[in-house]
Coordinates of C-alpha atoms in Angstrom, one line a residue:
S5 CA 4.0 -15.9 -3.2
S6 CA 7.8 -15.4 -2.6
S7 CA 7.2 -12.0 -1.0
G8 CA 5.4 -13.4 1.9
S9 CA 2.0 -11.5 1.2
S10 CA -0.1 -14.5 2.2
S11 CA 0.2 -16.7 5.2
N12 CA 0.1 -20.0 2.8
K13 CA -3.2 -20.9 4.4
V14 CA -4.9 -20.8 1.0
P15 CA -8.4 -23.0 1.4
L16 CA -8.3 -24.5 -1.9
L17 CA -10.3 -27.5 -0.7
L18 CA -13.4 -25.1 -0.1
S19 CA -16.8 -26.5 1.2
K20 CA -19.7 -26.3 -1.2
D21 CA -21.3 -24.0 1.4
V22 CA -18.6 -21.3 1.4
I23 CA -18.7 -21.5 -2.7
Q24 CA -22.5 -21.2 -2.5
D25 CA -22.4 -18.3 -0.1
F26 CA -19.6 -16.5 -2.3
R27 CA -21.9 -16.8 -5.4
K28 CA -25.1 -15.7 -3.5
D29 CA -23.3 -12.7 -1.5
G30 CA -20.5 -11.9 -3.8
F31 CA -17.8 -12.2 -1.0
A32 CA -16.1 -14.7 1.3
V33 CA -14.2 -14.3 4.5
F34 CA -11.1 -15.8 5.3
P35 CA -9.6 -15.0 8.4
N36 CA -5.7 -14.6 8.9
F37 CA -5.3 -15.1 5.1
L38 CA -2.8 -12.3 5.3
S39 CA -0.2 -12.2 8.2
L40 CA -0.5 -9.3 10.4
Q41 CA 3.2 -8.4 9.2
S42 CA 1.9 -8.4 5.6
V43 CA -0.9 -6.0 6.5
L44 CA 1.4 -3.6 8.6
G45 CA 3.7 -3.5 5.6
L46 CA 0.7 -2.8 3.0
N47 CA -0.5 0.0 5.5
E48 CA 3.0 1.5 5.6
R49 CA 3.6 1.3 1.9
L50 CA 0.1 2.9 1.4
E51 CA 1.4 6.0 3.3
F52 CA 4.4 6.3 0.9
V53 CA 2.3 6.1 -2.2
L54 CA -0.2 8.7 -0.8
R55 CA 3.0 11.0 -0.7
G56 CA 4.1 10.4 -4.2
V57 CA 6.9 8.0 -3.2
Y58 CA 6.7 4.8 -5.5
N59 CA 9.3 2.0 -5.3
R60 CA 8.7 0.9 -9.0
G61 CA 9.8 4.3 -10.4
D62 CA 9.1 8.0 -10.0
N63 CA 6.9 7.9 -13.1
Q64 CA 5.0 4.7 -12.1
Q65 CA 2.0 6.5 -10.5
P66 CA -1.3 4.6 -10.1
D67 CA -4.0 5.2 -12.6
K68 CA -6.1 7.0 -10.1
I69 CA -4.7 8.6 -7.0
P70 CA -6.2 11.5 -4.6
R71 CA -4.2 14.7 -4.2
L72 CA -0.9 13.7 -2.9
V73 CA -0.6 14.2 1.1
K74 CA 1.8 16.8 2.1
S75 CA 2.3 16.0 5.8
Q76 CA 5.0 13.5 6.9
I77 CA 4.1 9.8 7.7
P78 CA 3.4 9.6 11.2
K79 CA 6.1 7.7 13.2
A80 CA 3.6 5.3 14.5
C81 CA 2.9 4.3 10.7
L82 CA 6.6 3.4 10.1
I83 CA 6.2 -0.1 11.2
L84 CA 8.8 -1.8 8.9
H85 CA 11.1 1.1 8.4
P86 CA 10.9 3.0 11.7
K87 CA 14.2 4.8 11.0
M88 CA 13.0 6.3 7.6
D89 CA 12.3 9.7 9.2
D90 CA 15.8 10.2 10.7
H91 CA 17.7 13.0 9.1
N92 CA 21.6 13.1 9.1
D93 CA 23.3 15.0 6.3
D94 CA 26.7 13.4 7.3
D95 CA 25.6 10.0 6.6
D96 CA 25.1 9.0 2.9
D97 CA 22.6 6.3 4.0
D98 CA 20.3 8.6 5.8
N99 CA 20.4 11.0 2.9
N100 CA 19.3 8.3 0.6
K101 CA 16.7 7.6 3.2
E102 CA 15.4 11.0 3.4
Q103 CA 15.3 11.4 -0.3
E104 CA 13.5 8.2 -0.8
C105 CA 10.9 9.0 1.9
S106 CA 10.7 12.7 1.2
T107 CA 7.0 14.4 0.1
I108 CA 8.8 16.1 -2.7
S109 CA 8.7 13.8 -5.7
S110 CA 11.2 15.6 -8.0
G111 CA 14.3 13.8 -6.4
S112 CA 16.2 17.2 -6.3
N113 CA 18.7 17.5 -3.3
N114 CA 19.3 21.5 -3.3
Q115 CA 19.2 23.5 -0.2
K116 CA 15.6 24.8 -1.1
N117 CA 14.0 21.6 -1.0
K118 CA 16.0 20.6 2.2
N119 CA 14.5 23.6 3.9
R120 CA 10.9 22.7 2.7
R121 CA 11.4 19.0 3.9
K122 CA 12.2 20.4 7.3
N123 CA 9.1 22.4 7.5
I124 CA 6.5 19.8 6.6
R125 CA 4.6 18.7 9.6
E126 CA 3.9 15.0 10.7
A127 CA 0.4 13.9 10.0
A128 CA -2.0 13.3 13.0
G129 CA -2.7 9.8 12.0
P130 CA -2.5 7.4 8.9
L131 CA -3.8 8.2 5.5
G132 CA -2.6 11.8 5.8
F133 CA -5.5 12.6 8.5
S134 CA -5.2 16.2 9.8
G135 CA -7.1 15.6 13.0
N136 CA -10.3 17.3 11.6
F137 CA -13.2 14.7 12.3
Q138 CA -15.4 16.9 10.3
N139 CA -13.9 16.3 7.0
V140 CA -12.8 12.9 6.8
K141 CA -12.9 11.7 3.1
V142 CA -12.8 8.1 1.5
I143 CA -9.6 7.6 -0.5
Q144 CA -9.7 5.6 -3.6
I145 CA -6.5 4.5 -5.4
I146 CA -6.9 2.6 -8.7
N147 CA -4.0 0.1 -9.9
I148 CA -1.4 0.8 -7.1
H149 CA 0.2 -2.3 -8.4
K150 CA 1.7 -0.1 -11.0
S151 CA 3.8 2.0 -8.5
D152 CA 4.4 -0.5 -5.6
Y153 CA 5.9 -3.8 -5.5
L154 CA 4.4 -5.0 -2.4
F155 CA 0.8 -4.2 -3.6
R156 CA 1.7 -5.9 -7.0
S157 CA 2.9 -8.9 -5.2
L158 CA -0.6 -9.1 -3.8
A159 CA -2.3 -8.1 -6.8
V160 CA -0.7 -10.8 -8.9
C161 CA -0.7 -13.5 -6.3
E162 CA -1.1 -17.0 -7.5
E163 CA -2.6 -18.3 -4.5
I164 CA -5.3 -15.6 -4.6
A165 CA -5.9 -16.2 -8.3
K166 CA -6.6 -20.0 -7.6
L167 CA -8.9 -19.1 -4.8
V168 CA -10.9 -16.7 -7.2
T169 CA -11.2 -19.2 -9.9
I170 CA -12.5 -21.8 -7.5
L171 CA -14.9 -19.4 -5.9
A172 CA -16.2 -18.1 -9.3
G173 CA -16.3 -21.5 -11.0
W174 CA -13.8 -20.2 -13.8
K175 CA -12.0 -23.2 -15.6
Y176 CA -9.5 -21.3 -17.3
G177 CA -8.1 -19.3 -14.4
A178 CA -8.3 -15.5 -13.7
R179 CA -6.5 -12.4 -15.1
L180 CA -6.1 -9.0 -13.3
A181 CA -8.3 -6.3 -14.7
Q182 CA -7.5 -3.7 -12.2
D183 CA -6.8 -3.3 -8.2
Q184 CA -8.6 -0.8 -6.2
I185 CA -8.0 0.5 -2.6
W186 CA -10.7 2.2 -0.7
A187 CA -9.8 3.5 2.6
K188 CA -10.9 6.0 5.4

């Protein structure tokens, strides 16, 4: 994959044991298949998608997504873009970053929306976690590849498709039906 989603350690010469275990158990484990940087990038992009910020277009939302998170992304979750929360009205680049990362998806840049952005609190943890351990929910997103380039690069990764066809024993390749994210 040109986006660097995988670490190019595709085990295309799979042992018969791995293939048999996959067909019996329904899964196989490939440690370090994705690099740590790739995983951190996907986690960061998930935070943006959960707030309605899509990098494939404003109207390109996933087919199923939970209610949008209203809190700001915790700074600890901004691994690849640590300065995305900086606000400086004098600098056009910072204004673009603020608008891109804003939880307000209308794209409007009027004073009312600027004031609303400043009053939004930072989440206590990833996935919009409020800090309340009594009400932790499982989040499901279907077809995130429609709204995010990084998730799309993973969902249509040629190396993963080859791996799936080998494990499943399909002669004619694989085709993406849908992707799903389950997170807690």
